[in-house]
XYZ file of C-alpha atoms in Angstrom:
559
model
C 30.621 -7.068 -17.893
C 30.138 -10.269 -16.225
C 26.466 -12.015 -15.724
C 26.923 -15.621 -14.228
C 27.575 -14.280 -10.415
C 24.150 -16.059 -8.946
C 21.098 -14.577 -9.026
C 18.998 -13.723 -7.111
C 21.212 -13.268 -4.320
C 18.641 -14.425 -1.619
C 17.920 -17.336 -3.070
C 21.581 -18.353 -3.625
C 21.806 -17.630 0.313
C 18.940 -19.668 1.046
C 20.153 -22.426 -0.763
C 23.654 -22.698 0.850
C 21.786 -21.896 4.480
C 20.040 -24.628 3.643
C 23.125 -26.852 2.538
C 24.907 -26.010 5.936
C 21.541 -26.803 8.127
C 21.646 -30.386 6.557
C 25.605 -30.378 6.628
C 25.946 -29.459 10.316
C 22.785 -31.991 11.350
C 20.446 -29.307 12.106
C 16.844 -29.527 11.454
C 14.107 -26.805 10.491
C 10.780 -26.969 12.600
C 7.763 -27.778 10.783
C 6.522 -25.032 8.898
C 10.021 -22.629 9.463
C 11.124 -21.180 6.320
C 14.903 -19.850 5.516
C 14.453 -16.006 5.207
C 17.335 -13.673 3.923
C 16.310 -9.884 3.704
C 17.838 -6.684 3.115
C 18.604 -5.299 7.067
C 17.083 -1.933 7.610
C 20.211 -0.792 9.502
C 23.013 -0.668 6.986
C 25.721 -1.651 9.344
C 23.876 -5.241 10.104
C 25.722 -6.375 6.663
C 23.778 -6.469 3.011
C 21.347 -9.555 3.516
C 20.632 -11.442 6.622
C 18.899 -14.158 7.947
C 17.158 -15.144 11.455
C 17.251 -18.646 10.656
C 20.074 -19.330 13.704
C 16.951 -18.525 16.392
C 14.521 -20.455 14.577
C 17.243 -23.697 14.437
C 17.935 -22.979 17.876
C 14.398 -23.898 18.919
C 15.117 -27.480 17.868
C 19.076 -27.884 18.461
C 18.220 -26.746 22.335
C 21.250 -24.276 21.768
C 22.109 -20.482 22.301
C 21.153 -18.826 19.274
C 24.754 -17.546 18.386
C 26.614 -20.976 19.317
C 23.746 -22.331 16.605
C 24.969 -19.276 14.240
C 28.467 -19.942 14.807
C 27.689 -24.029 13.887
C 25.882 -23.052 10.434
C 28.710 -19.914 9.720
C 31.295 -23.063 9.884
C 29.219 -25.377 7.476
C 28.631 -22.587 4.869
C 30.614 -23.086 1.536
C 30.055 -19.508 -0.441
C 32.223 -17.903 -3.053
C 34.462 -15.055 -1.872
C 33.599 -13.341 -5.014
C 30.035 -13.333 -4.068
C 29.787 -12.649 -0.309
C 32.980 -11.362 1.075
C 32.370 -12.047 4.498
C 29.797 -13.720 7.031
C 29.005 -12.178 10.479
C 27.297 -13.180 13.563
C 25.351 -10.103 15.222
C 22.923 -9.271 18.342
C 20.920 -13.032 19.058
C 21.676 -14.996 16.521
C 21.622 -13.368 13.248
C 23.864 -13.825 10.265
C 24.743 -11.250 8.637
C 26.301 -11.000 4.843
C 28.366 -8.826 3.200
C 28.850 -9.013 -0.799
C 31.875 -8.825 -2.809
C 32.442 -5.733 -5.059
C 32.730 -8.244 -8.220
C 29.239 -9.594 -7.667
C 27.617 -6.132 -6.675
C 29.221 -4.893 -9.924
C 28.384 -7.525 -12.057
C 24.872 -7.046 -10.883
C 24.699 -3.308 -12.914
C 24.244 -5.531 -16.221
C 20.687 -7.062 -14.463
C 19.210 -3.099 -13.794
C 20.895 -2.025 -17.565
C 19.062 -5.185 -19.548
C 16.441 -5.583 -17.311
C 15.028 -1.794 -16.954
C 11.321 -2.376 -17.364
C 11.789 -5.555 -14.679
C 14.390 -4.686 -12.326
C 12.856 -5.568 -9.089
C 10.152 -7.941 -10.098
C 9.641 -11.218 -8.743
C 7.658 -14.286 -8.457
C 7.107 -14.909 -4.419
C 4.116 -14.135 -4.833
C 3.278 -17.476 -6.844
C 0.174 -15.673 -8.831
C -1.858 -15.616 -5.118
C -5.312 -14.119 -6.014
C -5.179 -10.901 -4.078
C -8.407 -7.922 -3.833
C -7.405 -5.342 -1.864
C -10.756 -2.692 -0.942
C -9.550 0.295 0.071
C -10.753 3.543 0.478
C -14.215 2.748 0.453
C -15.718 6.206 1.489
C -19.040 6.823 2.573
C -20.505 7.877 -1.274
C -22.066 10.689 1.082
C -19.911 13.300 0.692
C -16.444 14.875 -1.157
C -12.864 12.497 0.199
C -11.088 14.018 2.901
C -7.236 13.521 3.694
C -7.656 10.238 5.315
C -8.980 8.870 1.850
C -6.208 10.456 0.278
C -3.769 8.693 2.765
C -5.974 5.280 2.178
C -5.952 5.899 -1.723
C -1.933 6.174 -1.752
C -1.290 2.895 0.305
C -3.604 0.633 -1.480
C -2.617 1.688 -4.954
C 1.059 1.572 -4.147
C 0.656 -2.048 -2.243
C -1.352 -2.822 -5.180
C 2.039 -2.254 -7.480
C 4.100 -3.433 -5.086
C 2.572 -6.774 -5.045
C 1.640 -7.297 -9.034
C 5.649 -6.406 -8.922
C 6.421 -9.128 -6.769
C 4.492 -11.945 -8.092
C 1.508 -11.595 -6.952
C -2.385 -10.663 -8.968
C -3.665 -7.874 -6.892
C -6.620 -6.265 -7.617
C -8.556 -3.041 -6.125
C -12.144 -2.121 -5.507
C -13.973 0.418 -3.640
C -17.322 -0.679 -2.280
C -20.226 2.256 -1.664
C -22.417 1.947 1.437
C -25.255 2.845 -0.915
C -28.027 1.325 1.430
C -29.427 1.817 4.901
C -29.931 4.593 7.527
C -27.087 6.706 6.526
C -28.147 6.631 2.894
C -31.331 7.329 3.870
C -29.974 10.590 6.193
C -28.116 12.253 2.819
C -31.412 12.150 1.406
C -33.110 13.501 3.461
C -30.622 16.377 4.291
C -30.417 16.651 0.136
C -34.555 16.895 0.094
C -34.184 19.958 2.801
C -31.744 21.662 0.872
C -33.969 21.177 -2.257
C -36.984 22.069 -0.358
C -35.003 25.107 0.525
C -34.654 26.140 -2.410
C -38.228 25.837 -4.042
C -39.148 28.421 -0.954
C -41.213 25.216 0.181
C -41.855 24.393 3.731
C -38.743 22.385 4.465
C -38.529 19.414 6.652
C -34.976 20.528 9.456
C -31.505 18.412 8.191
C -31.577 15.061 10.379
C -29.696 15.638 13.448
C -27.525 12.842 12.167
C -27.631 13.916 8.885
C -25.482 16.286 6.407
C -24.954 20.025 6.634
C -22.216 20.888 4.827
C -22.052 22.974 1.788
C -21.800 20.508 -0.773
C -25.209 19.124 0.082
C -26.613 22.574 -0.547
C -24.640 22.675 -4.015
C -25.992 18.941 -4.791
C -29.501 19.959 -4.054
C -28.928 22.633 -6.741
C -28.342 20.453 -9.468
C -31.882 18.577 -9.054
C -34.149 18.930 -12.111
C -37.106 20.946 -10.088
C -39.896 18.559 -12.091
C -37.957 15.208 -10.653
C -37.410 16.850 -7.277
C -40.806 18.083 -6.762
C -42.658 14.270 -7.751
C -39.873 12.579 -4.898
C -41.506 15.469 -2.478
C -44.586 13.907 -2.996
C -43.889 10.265 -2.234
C -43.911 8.796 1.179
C -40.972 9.604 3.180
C -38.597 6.285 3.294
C -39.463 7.014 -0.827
C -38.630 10.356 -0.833
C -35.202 10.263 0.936
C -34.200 6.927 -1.251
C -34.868 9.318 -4.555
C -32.741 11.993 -3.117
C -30.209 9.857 -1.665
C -29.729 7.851 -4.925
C -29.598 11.527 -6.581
C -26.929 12.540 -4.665
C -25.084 9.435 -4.254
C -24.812 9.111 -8.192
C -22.945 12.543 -8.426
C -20.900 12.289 -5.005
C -19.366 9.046 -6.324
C -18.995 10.287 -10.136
C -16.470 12.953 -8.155
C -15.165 10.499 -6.402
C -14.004 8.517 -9.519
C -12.658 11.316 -10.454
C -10.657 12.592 -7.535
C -8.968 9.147 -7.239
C -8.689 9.061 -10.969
C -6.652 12.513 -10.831
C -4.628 10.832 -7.847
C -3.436 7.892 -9.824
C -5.717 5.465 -7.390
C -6.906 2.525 -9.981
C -9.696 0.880 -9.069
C -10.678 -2.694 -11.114
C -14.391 -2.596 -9.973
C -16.684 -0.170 -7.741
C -19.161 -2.266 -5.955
C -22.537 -0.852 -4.408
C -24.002 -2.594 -1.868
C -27.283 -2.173 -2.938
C -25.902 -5.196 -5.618
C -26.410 -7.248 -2.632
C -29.652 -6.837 -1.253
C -30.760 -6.397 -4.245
C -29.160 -9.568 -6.137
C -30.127 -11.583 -2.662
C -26.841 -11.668 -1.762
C -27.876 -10.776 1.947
C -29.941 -12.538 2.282
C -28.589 -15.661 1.018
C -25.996 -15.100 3.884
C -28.464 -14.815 5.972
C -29.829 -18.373 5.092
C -26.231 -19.704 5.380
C -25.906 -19.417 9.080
C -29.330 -20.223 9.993
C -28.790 -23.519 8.273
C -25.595 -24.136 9.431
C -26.971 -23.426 13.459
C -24.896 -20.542 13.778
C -27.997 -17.809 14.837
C -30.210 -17.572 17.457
C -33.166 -15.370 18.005
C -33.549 -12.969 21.092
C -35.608 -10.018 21.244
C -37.089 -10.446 18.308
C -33.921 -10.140 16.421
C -31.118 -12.335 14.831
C -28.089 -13.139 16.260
C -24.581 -14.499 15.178
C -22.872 -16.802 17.520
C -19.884 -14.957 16.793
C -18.261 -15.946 19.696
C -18.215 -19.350 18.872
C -15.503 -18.118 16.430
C -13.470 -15.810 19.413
C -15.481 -12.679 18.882
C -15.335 -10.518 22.833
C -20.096 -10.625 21.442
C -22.456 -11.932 19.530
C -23.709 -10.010 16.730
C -26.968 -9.113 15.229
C -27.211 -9.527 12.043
C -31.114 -8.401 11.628
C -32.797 -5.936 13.567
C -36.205 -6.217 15.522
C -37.958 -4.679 12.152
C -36.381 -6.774 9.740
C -33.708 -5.068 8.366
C -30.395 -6.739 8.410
C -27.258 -4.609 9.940
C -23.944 -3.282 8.010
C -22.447 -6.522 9.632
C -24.499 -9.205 7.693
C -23.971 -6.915 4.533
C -20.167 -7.107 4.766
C -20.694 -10.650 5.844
C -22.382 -11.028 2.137
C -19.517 -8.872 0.560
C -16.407 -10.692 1.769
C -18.439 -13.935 0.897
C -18.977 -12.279 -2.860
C -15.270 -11.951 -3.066
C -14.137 -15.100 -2.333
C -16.726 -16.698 -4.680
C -15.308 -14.945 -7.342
C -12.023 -16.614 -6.842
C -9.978 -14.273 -4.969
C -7.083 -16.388 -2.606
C -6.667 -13.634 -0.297
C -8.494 -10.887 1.068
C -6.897 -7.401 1.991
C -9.371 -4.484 3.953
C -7.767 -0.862 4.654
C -9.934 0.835 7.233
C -10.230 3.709 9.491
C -8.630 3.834 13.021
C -11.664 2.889 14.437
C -12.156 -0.106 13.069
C -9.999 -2.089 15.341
C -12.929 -4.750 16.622
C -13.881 -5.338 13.038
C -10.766 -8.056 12.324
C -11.813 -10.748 14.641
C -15.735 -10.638 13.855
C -15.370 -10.392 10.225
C -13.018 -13.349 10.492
C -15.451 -15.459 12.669
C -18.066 -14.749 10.251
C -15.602 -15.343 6.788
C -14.784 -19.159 8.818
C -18.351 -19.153 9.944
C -19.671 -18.647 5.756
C -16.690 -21.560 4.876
C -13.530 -19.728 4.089
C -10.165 -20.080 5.339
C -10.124 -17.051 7.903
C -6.445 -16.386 7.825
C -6.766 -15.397 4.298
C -8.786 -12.438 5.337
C -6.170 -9.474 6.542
C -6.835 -5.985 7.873
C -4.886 -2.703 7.618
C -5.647 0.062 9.746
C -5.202 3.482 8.762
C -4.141 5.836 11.378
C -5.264 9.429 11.155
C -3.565 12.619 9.088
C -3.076 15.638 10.949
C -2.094 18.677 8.533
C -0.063 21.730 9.658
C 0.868 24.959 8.048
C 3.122 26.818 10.154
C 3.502 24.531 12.189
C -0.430 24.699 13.191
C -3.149 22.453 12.541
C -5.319 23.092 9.994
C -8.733 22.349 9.940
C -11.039 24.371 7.379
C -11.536 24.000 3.870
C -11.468 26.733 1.099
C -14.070 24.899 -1.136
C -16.182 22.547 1.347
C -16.113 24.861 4.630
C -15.679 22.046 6.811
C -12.480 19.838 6.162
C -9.915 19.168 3.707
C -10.725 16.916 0.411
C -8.053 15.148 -1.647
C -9.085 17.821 -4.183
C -7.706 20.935 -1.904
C -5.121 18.860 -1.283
C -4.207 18.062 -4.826
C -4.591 21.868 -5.849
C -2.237 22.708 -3.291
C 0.656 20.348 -2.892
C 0.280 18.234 -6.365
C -0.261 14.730 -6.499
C 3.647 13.279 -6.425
C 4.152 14.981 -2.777
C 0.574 14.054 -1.791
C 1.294 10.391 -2.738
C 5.182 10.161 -1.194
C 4.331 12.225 1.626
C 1.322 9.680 2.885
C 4.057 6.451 1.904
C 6.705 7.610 4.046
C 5.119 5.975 7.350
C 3.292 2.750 8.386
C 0.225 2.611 7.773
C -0.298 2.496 11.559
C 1.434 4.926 12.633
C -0.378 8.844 13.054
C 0.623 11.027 10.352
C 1.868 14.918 10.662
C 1.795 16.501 7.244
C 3.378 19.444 7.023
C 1.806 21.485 3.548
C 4.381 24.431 3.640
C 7.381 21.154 3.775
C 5.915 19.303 0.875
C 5.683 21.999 -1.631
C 9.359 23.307 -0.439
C 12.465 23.104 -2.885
C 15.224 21.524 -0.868
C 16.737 18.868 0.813
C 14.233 19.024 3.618
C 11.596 17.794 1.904
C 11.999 14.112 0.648
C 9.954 14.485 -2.372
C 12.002 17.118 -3.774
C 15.431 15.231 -2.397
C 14.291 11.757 -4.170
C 13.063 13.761 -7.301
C 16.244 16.016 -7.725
C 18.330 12.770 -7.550
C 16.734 11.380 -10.756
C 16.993 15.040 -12.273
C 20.737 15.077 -11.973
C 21.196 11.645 -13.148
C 19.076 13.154 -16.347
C 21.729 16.377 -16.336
C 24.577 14.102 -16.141
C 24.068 11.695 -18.948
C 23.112 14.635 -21.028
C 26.070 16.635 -20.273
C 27.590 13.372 -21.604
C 26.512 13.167 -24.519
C 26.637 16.793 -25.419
C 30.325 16.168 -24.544
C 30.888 13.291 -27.028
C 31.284 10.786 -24.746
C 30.345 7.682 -26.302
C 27.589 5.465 -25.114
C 29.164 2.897 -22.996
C 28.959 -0.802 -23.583
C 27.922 -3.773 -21.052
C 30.597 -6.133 -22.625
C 33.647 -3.293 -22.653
C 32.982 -1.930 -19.140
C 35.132 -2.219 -16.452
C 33.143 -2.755 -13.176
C 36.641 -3.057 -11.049
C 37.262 0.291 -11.664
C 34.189 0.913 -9.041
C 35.878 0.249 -6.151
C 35.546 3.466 -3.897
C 33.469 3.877 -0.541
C 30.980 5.540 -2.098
C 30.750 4.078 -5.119
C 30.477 0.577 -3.426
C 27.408 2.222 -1.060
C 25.564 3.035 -3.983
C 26.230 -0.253 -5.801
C 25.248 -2.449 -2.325
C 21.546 -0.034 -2.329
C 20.821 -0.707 -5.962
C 21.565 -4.398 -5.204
C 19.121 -4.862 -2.806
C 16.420 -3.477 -4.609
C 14.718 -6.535 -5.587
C 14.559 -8.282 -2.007
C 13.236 -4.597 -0.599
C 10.335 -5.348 -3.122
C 9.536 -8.525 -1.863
C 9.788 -7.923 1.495
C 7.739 -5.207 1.164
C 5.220 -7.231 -0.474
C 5.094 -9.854 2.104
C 4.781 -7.955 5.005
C 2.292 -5.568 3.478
C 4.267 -2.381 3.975
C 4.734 0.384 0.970
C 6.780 3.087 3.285
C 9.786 0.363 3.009
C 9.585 1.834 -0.538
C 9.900 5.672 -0.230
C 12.303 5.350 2.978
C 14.556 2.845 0.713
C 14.644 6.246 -2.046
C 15.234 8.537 0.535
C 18.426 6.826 1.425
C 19.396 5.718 -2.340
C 19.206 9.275 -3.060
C 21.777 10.201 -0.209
C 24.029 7.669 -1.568
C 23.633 8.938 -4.668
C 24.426 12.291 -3.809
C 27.535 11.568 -2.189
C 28.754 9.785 -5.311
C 27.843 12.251 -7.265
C 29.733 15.258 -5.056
C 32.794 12.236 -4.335
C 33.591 10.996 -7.453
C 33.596 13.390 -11.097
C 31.392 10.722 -13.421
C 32.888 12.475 -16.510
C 36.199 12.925 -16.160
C 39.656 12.340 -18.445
C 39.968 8.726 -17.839
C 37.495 7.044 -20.533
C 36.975 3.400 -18.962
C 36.284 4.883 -15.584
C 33.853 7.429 -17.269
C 32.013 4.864 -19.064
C 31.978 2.495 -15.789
C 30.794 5.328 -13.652
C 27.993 6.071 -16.212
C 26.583 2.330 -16.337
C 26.529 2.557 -12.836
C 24.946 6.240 -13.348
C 22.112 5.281 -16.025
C 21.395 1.858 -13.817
C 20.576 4.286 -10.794
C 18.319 6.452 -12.600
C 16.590 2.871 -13.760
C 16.015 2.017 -9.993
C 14.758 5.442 -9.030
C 12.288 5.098 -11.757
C 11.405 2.016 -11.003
C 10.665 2.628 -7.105
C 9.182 5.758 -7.557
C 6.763 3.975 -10.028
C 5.437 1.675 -7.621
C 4.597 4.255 -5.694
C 2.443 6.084 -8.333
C 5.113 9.397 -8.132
C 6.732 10.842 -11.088
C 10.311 10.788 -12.238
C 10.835 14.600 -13.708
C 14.463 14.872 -15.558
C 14.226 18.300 -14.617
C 13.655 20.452 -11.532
């Protein structure tokens, strides 16, 4: 089977884009990179490029007259792209010759532990925090949905080039530590038959407090009742803390989340981390006092407020602690910094940037996702109580009842930023409906059908005796243009930050797959076309593995 067609594709179309720029006397603004991607719409060609709009800013042309100008200049082999197309705007779009998307089954066959890697990333220092829970209680569904998306952007990006790492950092310190304390001391108190000071109106009633306050050695519990009360609640809180984030570990270690470090912040008030920021922006004149408290000038950096950064008594606020944090991480050498947070965190981008620029890092290299809300139905009905916790859903109900794979593909199959409807009785359901069974079941047959082979005594077929011509129908073709644009998918999903690129791109590998399969008989009487139809077969199943890899889901041979 052939191997010199060029590779990778995009960068062979970049190259001769960039040829026909120079050839036709166009000229690139400043900064404008040549980008060729894998369309999302299959009928907008195999690869294309917006680089016609982005010329046309400089040529003082139409987009498509520019298109039509570079389409002219373009020398490309016809065995490699069989045809170029102008579309909508501007865009280019190619199509690629059966010979090279053939020729390209020998990369996935010799290349199955690497297909889809790739070096855009350049080694860029990457920590990603994510989920980051509140080490006050059990994770709920919107951790689980947190947990999937940074360990799957975390592949995605090692994959393309990138070193991406993860941590989770514990609010371990301040009032709401303070508040699980003292709801853990009532519960304890509670149980001694003592006199026991009422759960904090803003504190913790749920049933897992009671259960933590159970597992206090009475001798230790009843010396913290005798301290002084800021005491007191610290000893319970750092009880309970301990244990909630020991489960934690394990829930997300159960899920397939990998985290590279778990960071307290109590590290940073009490390694004078804090308050070394602190000190920072006072010297540099970027505080004022009013009130009696500490201000940032945070909107000498485009904040809508200033901020205070240290109350009237002296403590400092969450802000100047995550102002210490994100100036941690860059110190330890980190390029790029990557938060996931709640919904509700929307006003947190611009100040933590002002105050990242405001410490002296770049602030563009500090980026925020925002995790939209999970919404579970049974029935079609929300549901809202917990077996175990009596109050909500944790990633361990969850787990129990739907597994991890569905859990996992289920929260990847939207942006991040988009609300999520999961539907429990769907993800646990054995057909077609449900895309984790559909995506799953396609790597299961292609596990049948190279058994079946081999029981059959077909023999194993060879790169170098194959006959990739012989793959020439519709369907066939369809398959061989999805598994082709594997690679790119990666990167682009890398770049833009966006894993559900990954799962959607299965989902519809897995329909072409299908229709192959139910087209076209892959062992049949003629031996070269068996063995080419098995190559292309066995380099499928490669590619399935692959994606569903970076997404932390399984690839069962059998269903």
């Amino acid at each position: 089977m052939p191997t010199e067609k060029p590779w990778p594709i995009e960068a062979y179309l970049a190259e001769r884009l960039e040829q026909a720029i120079a050839r036709a006397g166009l000229t690139l603004p400043e900064g404008a990179r040549i980008d060729v991607e894998v369309p999302r719409e299959p009928e907008h060609g195999d690869w294309a490029t917006p680089v016609a709009l982005t010329l046309a800013k400089t040529a003082h042309k139409a987009p498509r007259l520019v298109a039509e100008t570079l389409r002219d200049a373009l020398t490309i082999e016809r065995d490699v792209v069989s045809s170029v197309e102008i579309a909508g705007a501007g865009f280019l779009n190619f199509r690629l010759a059966p010979a090279w998307l053939a020729s390209n089954l020998s990369r996935i066959l010799t290349g199955a532990d690497t297909y889809g890697s790739s070096s855009v990333g350049r080694g860029e220092k990457i920590l990603i925090e994510y989920v980051s829970a509140n080490p006050t209680g059990p994770l709920n569904v919107v951790n689980a949905r947190a947990a999937s998306i940074g360990d799957a952007l975390i592949r995605i990006l090692n994959a393309a080039g990138y070193e991406a790492r993860g941590e989770f950092y514990a609010n371990d310190w301040g009032l709401q530590a303070e508040l699980f304390g003292a709801s853990i001391e009532s519960r304890f108190a509670e149980r001694l038959g003592l006199p026991a000071p009422a759960v904090p109106e803003e504190g913790y009633a749920g049933a897992y407090v009671t259960d933590l306050a159970a597992t206090v050695p009475e001798s230790e519990g009843r010396a913290w009742l005798a301290l002084e009360e800021r005491d007191r609640r610290r000893r319970f809180a750092g009880w309970g803390i301990d244990r909630v984030l020991e489960q934690q570990k394990e829930d997300l270690g159960s899920f397939g989340a990998r985290m590279d470090r778990w960071f307290r912040e109590s590290e940073l008030h009490r390694g004078g981390a804090v308050e070394k920021a602190r000190t920072r922006l006072v010297e540099r004149g970027l505080t004022e006092t009013r009130d009696g408290a500490l201000w940032f000038r945070s909107t000498a950096f485009g904040d809508q407020e200033d901020r205070v950064i240290v109350r009237t008594n002296g403590e400092p606020t969450y802000f100047l602690s995550d102002a210490a944090y994100h100036h941690d991480k860059f110190s330890r050498g980190f390029d790029r910094l990557i938060d996931l947070l709640g919904p509700d965190h929307h006003g947190h981008v611009q100040r933590m940037q002002g105050v990242i620029e405001a410490l002296g890092w770049p602030r563009d290299r500090f980026e925020v996702i925002l995790i939209q809300w999970v919404r579970l139905l049974r029935g079609g009905e929300p549901v809202k109580m917990s077996k175990r916790a009596g109050e909500f859903i944790t990633l361990e109900d969850l787990i129990g009842e739907v597994g991890v794979d569905a859990a996992r593909l289920f929260f990847l199959m939207r942006r991040a930023e988009s609300p999520l409807d999961f539907d429990l009785e769907l993800a646990v359901r054995l057909s077609e409906e449900n895309p984790v069974y559909y995506v799953q079941y396609a790597h299961a047959r292609i596990a049948h059908v190279l058994d079946y082979a081999r029981q059959q005594g077909v023999p194993e077929p060879g790169l170098e005796s194959a006959r990739p011509d012989l793959l020439h129908e519709a369907e066939t073709l369809a398959l061989l243009r999805g598994l082709a644009g594997f690679p790119s998918l990666v990167a682009a999903a890398a770049r833009h930050r966006e894993p559900h690129r990954i799962p959607m791109y299965l989902k519809e590998l897995a329909a072409k797959f299908h229709s192959f399969y139910h087209q076209h008989r892959v062992v049949g009487p003629d031996a070269a076309v068996t063995a080419a139809r098995l190559l292309l077969t066995r380099a499928t199943g490669i590619v399935f593995r692959r994606g569903l890899d970076l997404l932390g889901v399984s690839a069962p041979e059998s269903m």
